[in-house]
Amino acid sequence: MASKEKNIDIEFLRAAALLMILFQHAEVLVSGSHQLYWNIRDHLNLWGSVDLFFCVSGFIITRGLIQTFPPGPGEERYLISRRLGWKHTAFAFWVRRAWRLWPAAWLWIVLSLACALWLNRSGVFGDVGRMARDGLAAFVHLANFHWAGCYLQDLATCNMMPATRFEAHLPTGWNLAVYWSLSLEEQFYFLVPLVLFFLPKRWVAAAIGLSLVGLGLLSRDPMGVLWFVRVDAILVGVAIGWYTHERDRRAVVSGPPAWLRHRWLIHLLTIALLLAIGWLGAGDRGGRPGTISAIALCSGALVWIASFDRDALVPSQALARAFFVWVGKRSYCIYLVHMVVFFVTIELWYRAGGVHSTGQWVAFFLTPVVMLPLLAEATARWVETPLRRHGHERAKVWLLPPAPDMGVKR
């Protein structure tokens, strides 16, 4: 990978995944009368775009750990160095991730609770007590297990409530459900430095291979328990991060394969793989054995292309390029904000008397289009970015070698 601050193709993949998620979750804004939307959803169910995020995370985190803690002489059996010891290695990583991710996530948990208390005349935010339980699970990074339990037992035990005061396709109150994927990633962040530190390379390779084979044999229905702990794409991303680091270190190739040097071909392949992710998740295909593994492999193909860092995926047209890069860089904050914005939109228009004319529908859909980028940018500038920098400073102390034992021998 070229030595650049940002891999623009990775930012494009984040943007593509985020836009697919926004389209998927726009179902809370769309009533049953909007047949075009539901016709598209019959053929393209875009929940697999989260797996693309997972694959990107596995790739970025693995490469970053190997580059930050490269194995030294005598450590060739391991992926990362053991020189600092596991505590310094793991805590340096954990401190950076915590300051990067937790404050913004916690902020929007609190704001969701505030909306349930004071901006909930329509009932769109559900019950305050139930949302508090959802928020607690998200706060401690166990939201995936929490929501798996909700779907396994009774959605009424969580903040999923029928919309009795306005027309809605789905139950209300589940804006914190999106934290299930963030919790799964946090669990990955907790484990990955320990796994790469303690396990030799061959064990890591065996674990990834056997896990992918085993997972591919499972039926995992959408919203089933196993659906909330799907790690296929993360494992594929880890493997790509490891492979591409070795590829670049050994200079096996000087660039992408010849057939990937044609931008038009890469764009066609990218569109085909993104459509495949949506097609695999639609209809009854989502619960079949191998579907989630196939989505992970499609995501892996996109991440592998992006790993060459040649700006091949992102559009060359300046305005489109700037849009995708901005969305990619702000994807985390947009993801945190979007469901709250969708629900606030419903609440505001409920208070305004509802949406009845074509002009009102246009204004209704423009409301989140305006609110979402403003709130995401504010969160990124005033919360995520300064605290991420603070986290990098706090992590530096863990990058220092542990002090030698100065005790006097007797």
mmCIF file of N, CA, C and O in Angstrom, residues 278-332:
data_model
loop_
_atom_site.group_PDB
_atom_site.id
_atom_site.type_symbol
_atom_site.label_atom_id
_atom_site.label_comp_id
_atom_site.label_asym_id
_atom_site.label_seq_id
_atom_site.Cartn_x
_atom_site.Cartn_y
_atom_site.Cartn_z
ATOM 1 N N GLY A 278 -26.481 -6.986 -2.214
ATOM 2 C CA GLY A 278 -27.899 -6.735 -2.019
ATOM 3 C C GLY A 278 -28.772 -7.891 -2.469
ATOM 4 O O GLY A 278 -29.751 -8.244 -1.798
ATOM 5 N N TRP A 279 -28.431 -8.504 -3.592
ATOM 6 C CA TRP A 279 -29.228 -9.612 -4.124
ATOM 7 C C TRP A 279 -29.173 -10.819 -3.199
ATOM 8 O O TRP A 279 -30.188 -11.486 -2.970
ATOM 9 N N LEU A 280 -28.007 -11.107 -2.641
ATOM 10 C CA LEU A 280 -27.872 -12.258 -1.758
ATOM 11 C C LEU A 280 -28.736 -12.126 -0.507
ATOM 12 O O LEU A 280 -29.206 -13.123 0.039
ATOM 13 N N GLY A 281 -28.957 -10.905 -0.061
ATOM 14 C CA GLY A 281 -29.738 -10.701 1.153
ATOM 15 C C GLY A 281 -31.235 -10.640 0.938
ATOM 16 O O GLY A 281 -31.996 -10.569 1.904
ATOM 17 N N ALA A 282 -31.692 -10.656 -0.319
ATOM 18 C CA ALA A 282 -33.116 -10.480 -0.611
ATOM 19 C C ALA A 282 -33.857 -11.809 -0.608
ATOM 20 O O ALA A 282 -33.262 -12.878 -0.807
ATOM 21 N N GLY A 283 -35.166 -11.723 -0.412
ATOM 22 C CA GLY A 283 -36.007 -12.909 -0.458
ATOM 23 C C GLY A 283 -35.634 -13.925 0.601
ATOM 24 O O GLY A 283 -35.208 -13.589 1.707
ATOM 25 N N ASP A 284 -35.758 -15.197 0.222
ATOM 26 C CA ASP A 284 -35.418 -16.259 1.168
ATOM 27 C C ASP A 284 -33.947 -16.652 1.106
ATOM 28 O O ASP A 284 -33.515 -17.586 1.785
ATOM 29 N N ARG A 285 -33.180 -15.943 0.277
ATOM 30 C CA ARG A 285 -31.759 -16.276 0.169
ATOM 31 C C ARG A 285 -31.003 -15.934 1.441
ATOM 32 O O ARG A 285 -29.983 -16.556 1.755
ATOM 33 N N GLY A 286 -31.467 -14.905 2.163
ATOM 34 C CA GLY A 286 -30.732 -14.424 3.321
ATOM 35 C C GLY A 286 -30.455 -15.474 4.375
ATOM 36 O O GLY A 286 -29.429 -15.432 5.052
ATOM 37 N N GLY A 287 -31.370 -16.425 4.540
ATOM 38 C CA GLY A 287 -31.200 -17.420 5.582
ATOM 39 C C GLY A 287 -30.583 -18.723 5.132
ATOM 40 O O GLY A 287 -30.432 -19.643 5.945
ATOM 41 N N ARG A 288 -30.226 -18.828 3.869
ATOM 42 C CA ARG A 288 -29.666 -20.088 3.377
ATOM 43 C C ARG A 288 -28.224 -20.271 3.830
ATOM 44 O O ARG A 288 -27.490 -19.286 4.016
ATOM 45 N N PRO A 289 -27.780 -21.517 3.999
ATOM 46 C CA PRO A 289 -26.355 -21.742 4.318
ATOM 47 C C PRO A 289 -25.463 -21.143 3.242
ATOM 48 O O PRO A 289 -25.728 -21.287 2.048
ATOM 49 N N GLY A 290 -24.428 -20.482 3.658
ATOM 50 C CA GLY A 290 -23.464 -19.918 2.728
ATOM 51 C C GLY A 290 -23.739 -18.499 2.299
ATOM 52 O O GLY A 290 -22.845 -17.841 1.735
ATOM 53 N N THR A 291 -24.946 -17.973 2.552
ATOM 54 C CA THR A 291 -25.258 -16.622 2.077
ATOM 55 C C THR A 291 -24.371 -15.575 2.732
ATOM 56 O O THR A 291 -23.775 -14.729 2.054
ATOM 57 N N ILE A 292 -24.270 -15.603 4.048
ATOM 58 C CA ILE A 292 -23.465 -14.585 4.743
ATOM 59 C C ILE A 292 -21.995 -14.741 4.378
ATOM 60 O O ILE A 292 -21.271 -13.744 4.221
ATOM 61 N N SER A 293 -21.537 -15.982 4.186
ATOM 62 C CA SER A 293 -20.156 -16.195 3.757
ATOM 63 C C SER A 293 -19.938 -15.636 2.361
ATOM 64 O O SER A 293 -18.880 -15.061 2.066
ATOM 65 N N ALA A 294 -20.937 -15.796 1.475
ATOM 66 C CA ALA A 294 -20.818 -15.252 0.121
ATOM 67 C C ALA A 294 -20.775 -13.726 0.152
ATOM 68 O O ALA A 294 -20.011 -13.096 -0.590
ATOM 69 N N ILE A 295 -21.598 -13.115 1.010
ATOM 70 C CA ILE A 295 -21.554 -11.654 1.170
ATOM 71 C C ILE A 295 -20.181 -11.224 1.675
ATOM 72 O O ILE A 295 -19.618 -10.211 1.220
ATOM 73 N N ALA A 296 -19.613 -11.998 2.598
ATOM 74 C CA ALA A 296 -18.275 -11.688 3.118
ATOM 75 C C ALA A 296 -17.224 -11.761 2.019
ATOM 76 O O ALA A 296 -16.308 -10.930 1.955
ATOM 77 N N LEU A 297 -17.343 -12.743 1.138
ATOM 78 C CA LEU A 297 -16.373 -12.883 0.048
ATOM 79 C C LEU A 297 -16.524 -11.755 -0.972
ATOM 80 O O LEU A 297 -15.516 -11.261 -1.507
ATOM 81 N N CYS A 298 -17.759 -11.342 -1.262
ATOM 82 C CA CYS A 298 -17.953 -10.179 -2.134
ATOM 83 C C CYS A 298 -17.325 -8.930 -1.510
ATOM 84 O O CYS A 298 -16.660 -8.144 -2.192
ATOM 85 N N SER A 299 -17.534 -8.766 -0.228
ATOM 86 C CA SER A 299 -16.926 -7.631 0.485
ATOM 87 C C SER A 299 -15.408 -7.735 0.441
ATOM 88 O O SER A 299 -14.704 -6.730 0.236
ATOM 89 N N GLY A 300 -14.897 -8.962 0.625
ATOM 90 C CA GLY A 300 -13.451 -9.152 0.578
ATOM 91 C C GLY A 300 -12.864 -8.814 -0.784
ATOM 92 O O GLY A 300 -11.758 -8.258 -0.865
ATOM 93 N N ALA A 301 -13.572 -9.153 -1.857
ATOM 94 C CA ALA A 301 -13.085 -8.811 -3.194
ATOM 95 C C ALA A 301 -12.955 -7.301 -3.358
ATOM 96 O O ALA A 301 -11.968 -6.790 -3.921
ATOM 97 N N LEU A 302 -13.935 -6.562 -2.836
ATOM 98 C CA LEU A 302 -13.875 -5.096 -2.917
ATOM 99 C C LEU A 302 -12.718 -4.549 -2.083
ATOM 100 O O LEU A 302 -11.985 -3.642 -2.524
ATOM 101 N N VAL A 303 -12.536 -5.091 -0.878
ATOM 102 C CA VAL A 303 -11.450 -4.614 -0.017
ATOM 103 C C VAL A 303 -10.099 -4.974 -0.626
ATOM 104 O O VAL A 303 -9.140 -4.186 -0.554
ATOM 105 N N TRP A 304 -9.999 -6.141 -1.252
ATOM 106 C CA TRP A 304 -8.742 -6.529 -1.897
ATOM 107 C C TRP A 304 -8.382 -5.558 -3.009
ATOM 108 O O TRP A 304 -7.226 -5.132 -3.125
ATOM 109 N N ILE A 305 -9.353 -5.161 -3.833
ATOM 110 C CA ILE A 305 -9.091 -4.164 -4.878
ATOM 111 C C ILE A 305 -8.647 -2.852 -4.246
ATOM 112 O O ILE A 305 -7.683 -2.217 -4.694
ATOM 113 N N ALA A 306 -9.337 -2.447 -3.182
ATOM 114 C CA ALA A 306 -8.992 -1.186 -2.515
ATOM 115 C C ALA A 306 -7.624 -1.239 -1.859
ATOM 116 O O ALA A 306 -6.974 -0.199 -1.668
ATOM 117 N N SER A 307 -7.147 -2.428 -1.516
ATOM 118 C CA SER A 307 -5.873 -2.547 -0.802
ATOM 119 C C SER A 307 -4.688 -2.052 -1.632
ATOM 120 O O SER A 307 -3.639 -1.713 -1.071
ATOM 121 N N PHE A 308 -4.838 -2.008 -2.956
ATOM 122 C CA PHE A 308 -3.743 -1.516 -3.791
ATOM 123 C C PHE A 308 -3.595 0.004 -3.716
ATOM 124 O O PHE A 308 -2.576 0.540 -4.145
ATOM 125 N N ASP A 309 -4.619 0.684 -3.171
ATOM 126 C CA ASP A 309 -4.546 2.122 -2.896
ATOM 127 C C ASP A 309 -4.175 2.915 -4.146
ATOM 128 O O ASP A 309 -3.271 3.754 -4.120
ATOM 129 N N ARG A 310 -4.897 2.683 -5.238
ATOM 130 C CA ARG A 310 -4.623 3.367 -6.501
ATOM 131 C C ARG A 310 -5.735 4.337 -6.888
ATOM 132 O O ARG A 310 -5.792 4.768 -8.040
ATOM 133 N N ASP A 311 -6.632 4.655 -5.958
ATOM 134 C CA ASP A 311 -7.772 5.537 -6.250
ATOM 135 C C ASP A 311 -8.551 5.033 -7.455
ATOM 136 O O ASP A 311 -9.012 5.811 -8.297
ATOM 137 N N ALA A 312 -8.714 3.716 -7.531
ATOM 138 C CA ALA A 312 -9.355 3.114 -8.695
ATOM 139 C C ALA A 312 -10.861 2.989 -8.529
ATOM 140 O O ALA A 312 -11.591 2.975 -9.519
ATOM 141 N N LEU A 313 -11.341 2.878 -7.290
ATOM 142 C CA LEU A 313 -12.767 2.689 -7.060
ATOM 143 C C LEU A 313 -13.529 4.005 -7.046
ATOM 144 O O LEU A 313 -14.650 4.081 -7.546
ATOM 145 N N VAL A 314 -12.944 5.026 -6.485
ATOM 146 C CA VAL A 314 -13.625 6.299 -6.326
ATOM 147 C C VAL A 314 -13.774 6.975 -7.686
ATOM 148 O O VAL A 314 -12.883 6.901 -8.532
ATOM 149 N N PRO A 315 -14.923 7.621 -7.958
ATOM 150 C CA PRO A 315 -15.095 8.308 -9.247
ATOM 151 C C PRO A 315 -14.037 9.382 -9.452
ATOM 152 O O PRO A 315 -13.588 10.034 -8.511
ATOM 153 N N SER A 316 -13.660 9.559 -10.697
ATOM 154 C CA SER A 316 -12.644 10.563 -11.013
ATOM 155 C C SER A 316 -13.235 11.969 -11.116
ATOM 156 O O SER A 316 -12.509 12.958 -11.001
ATOM 157 N N GLN A 317 -14.536 12.070 -11.368
ATOM 158 C CA GLN A 317 -15.173 13.376 -11.452
ATOM 159 C C GLN A 317 -15.079 14.076 -10.095
ATOM 160 O O GLN A 317 -15.381 13.477 -9.049
ATOM 161 N N ALA A 318 -14.668 15.330 -10.087
ATOM 162 C CA ALA A 318 -14.274 16.010 -8.855
ATOM 163 C C ALA A 318 -15.402 16.065 -7.824
ATOM 164 O O ALA A 318 -15.191 15.778 -6.641
ATOM 165 N N LEU A 319 -16.607 16.436 -8.253
ATOM 166 C CA LEU A 319 -17.699 16.595 -7.297
ATOM 167 C C LEU A 319 -18.105 15.256 -6.703
ATOM 168 O O LEU A 319 -18.304 15.135 -5.485
ATOM 169 N N ALA A 320 -18.231 14.232 -7.562
ATOM 170 C CA ALA A 320 -18.584 12.904 -7.067
ATOM 171 C C ALA A 320 -17.498 12.369 -6.147
ATOM 172 O O ALA A 320 -17.790 11.761 -5.106
ATOM 173 N N ARG A 321 -16.252 12.610 -6.511
ATOM 174 C CA ARG A 321 -15.135 12.149 -5.676
ATOM 175 C C ARG A 321 -15.187 12.807 -4.299
ATOM 176 O O ARG A 321 -15.055 12.141 -3.270
ATOM 177 N N ALA A 322 -15.401 14.123 -4.271
ATOM 178 C CA ALA A 322 -15.456 14.842 -2.999
ATOM 179 C C ALA A 322 -16.612 14.337 -2.138
ATOM 180 O O ALA A 322 -16.476 14.194 -0.915
ATOM 181 N N PHE A 323 -17.749 14.046 -2.767
ATOM 182 C CA PHE A 323 -18.915 13.552 -2.030
ATOM 183 C C PHE A 323 -18.610 12.214 -1.379
ATOM 184 O O PHE A 323 -18.840 12.034 -0.175
ATOM 185 N N PHE A 324 -18.089 11.264 -2.142
ATOM 186 C CA PHE A 324 -17.827 9.932 -1.596
ATOM 187 C C PHE A 324 -16.735 9.969 -0.527
ATOM 188 O O PHE A 324 -16.818 9.249 0.469
ATOM 189 N N VAL A 325 -15.722 10.798 -0.727
ATOM 190 C CA VAL A 325 -14.658 10.887 0.268
ATOM 191 C C VAL A 325 -15.195 11.476 1.567
ATOM 192 O O VAL A 325 -14.882 10.992 2.667
ATOM 193 N N TRP A 326 -16.043 12.512 1.460
ATOM 194 C CA TRP A 326 -16.609 13.103 2.678
ATOM 195 C C TRP A 326 -17.485 12.092 3.401
ATOM 196 O O TRP A 326 -17.399 11.936 4.632
ATOM 197 N N VAL A 327 -18.362 11.407 2.667
ATOM 198 C CA VAL A 327 -19.236 10.423 3.301
ATOM 199 C C VAL A 327 -18.409 9.315 3.946
ATOM 200 O O VAL A 327 -18.713 8.864 5.057
ATOM 201 N N GLY A 328 -17.343 8.877 3.264
ATOM 202 C CA GLY A 328 -16.491 7.844 3.831
ATOM 203 C C GLY A 328 -15.828 8.283 5.121
ATOM 204 O O GLY A 328 -15.794 7.531 6.110
ATOM 205 N N LYS A 329 -15.312 9.494 5.141
ATOM 206 C CA LYS A 329 -14.642 9.991 6.331
ATOM 207 C C LYS A 329 -15.614 10.227 7.495
ATOM 208 O O LYS A 329 -15.234 10.114 8.659
ATOM 209 N N ARG A 330 -16.840 10.539 7.174
ATOM 210 C CA ARG A 330 -17.846 10.819 8.209
ATOM 211 C C ARG A 330 -18.794 9.639 8.419
ATOM 212 O O ARG A 330 -19.809 9.768 9.087
ATOM 213 N N SER A 331 -18.461 8.482 7.859
ATOM 214 C CA SER A 331 -19.394 7.353 7.877
ATOM 215 C C SER A 331 -19.750 6.920 9.299
ATOM 216 O O SER A 331 -20.905 6.550 9.565
ATOM 217 N N TYR A 332 -18.806 6.941 10.203
ATOM 218 C CA TYR A 332 -19.094 6.512 11.573
ATOM 219 C C TYR A 332 -20.119 7.433 12.220
ATOM 220 O O TYR A 332 -21.114 6.963 12.810
#
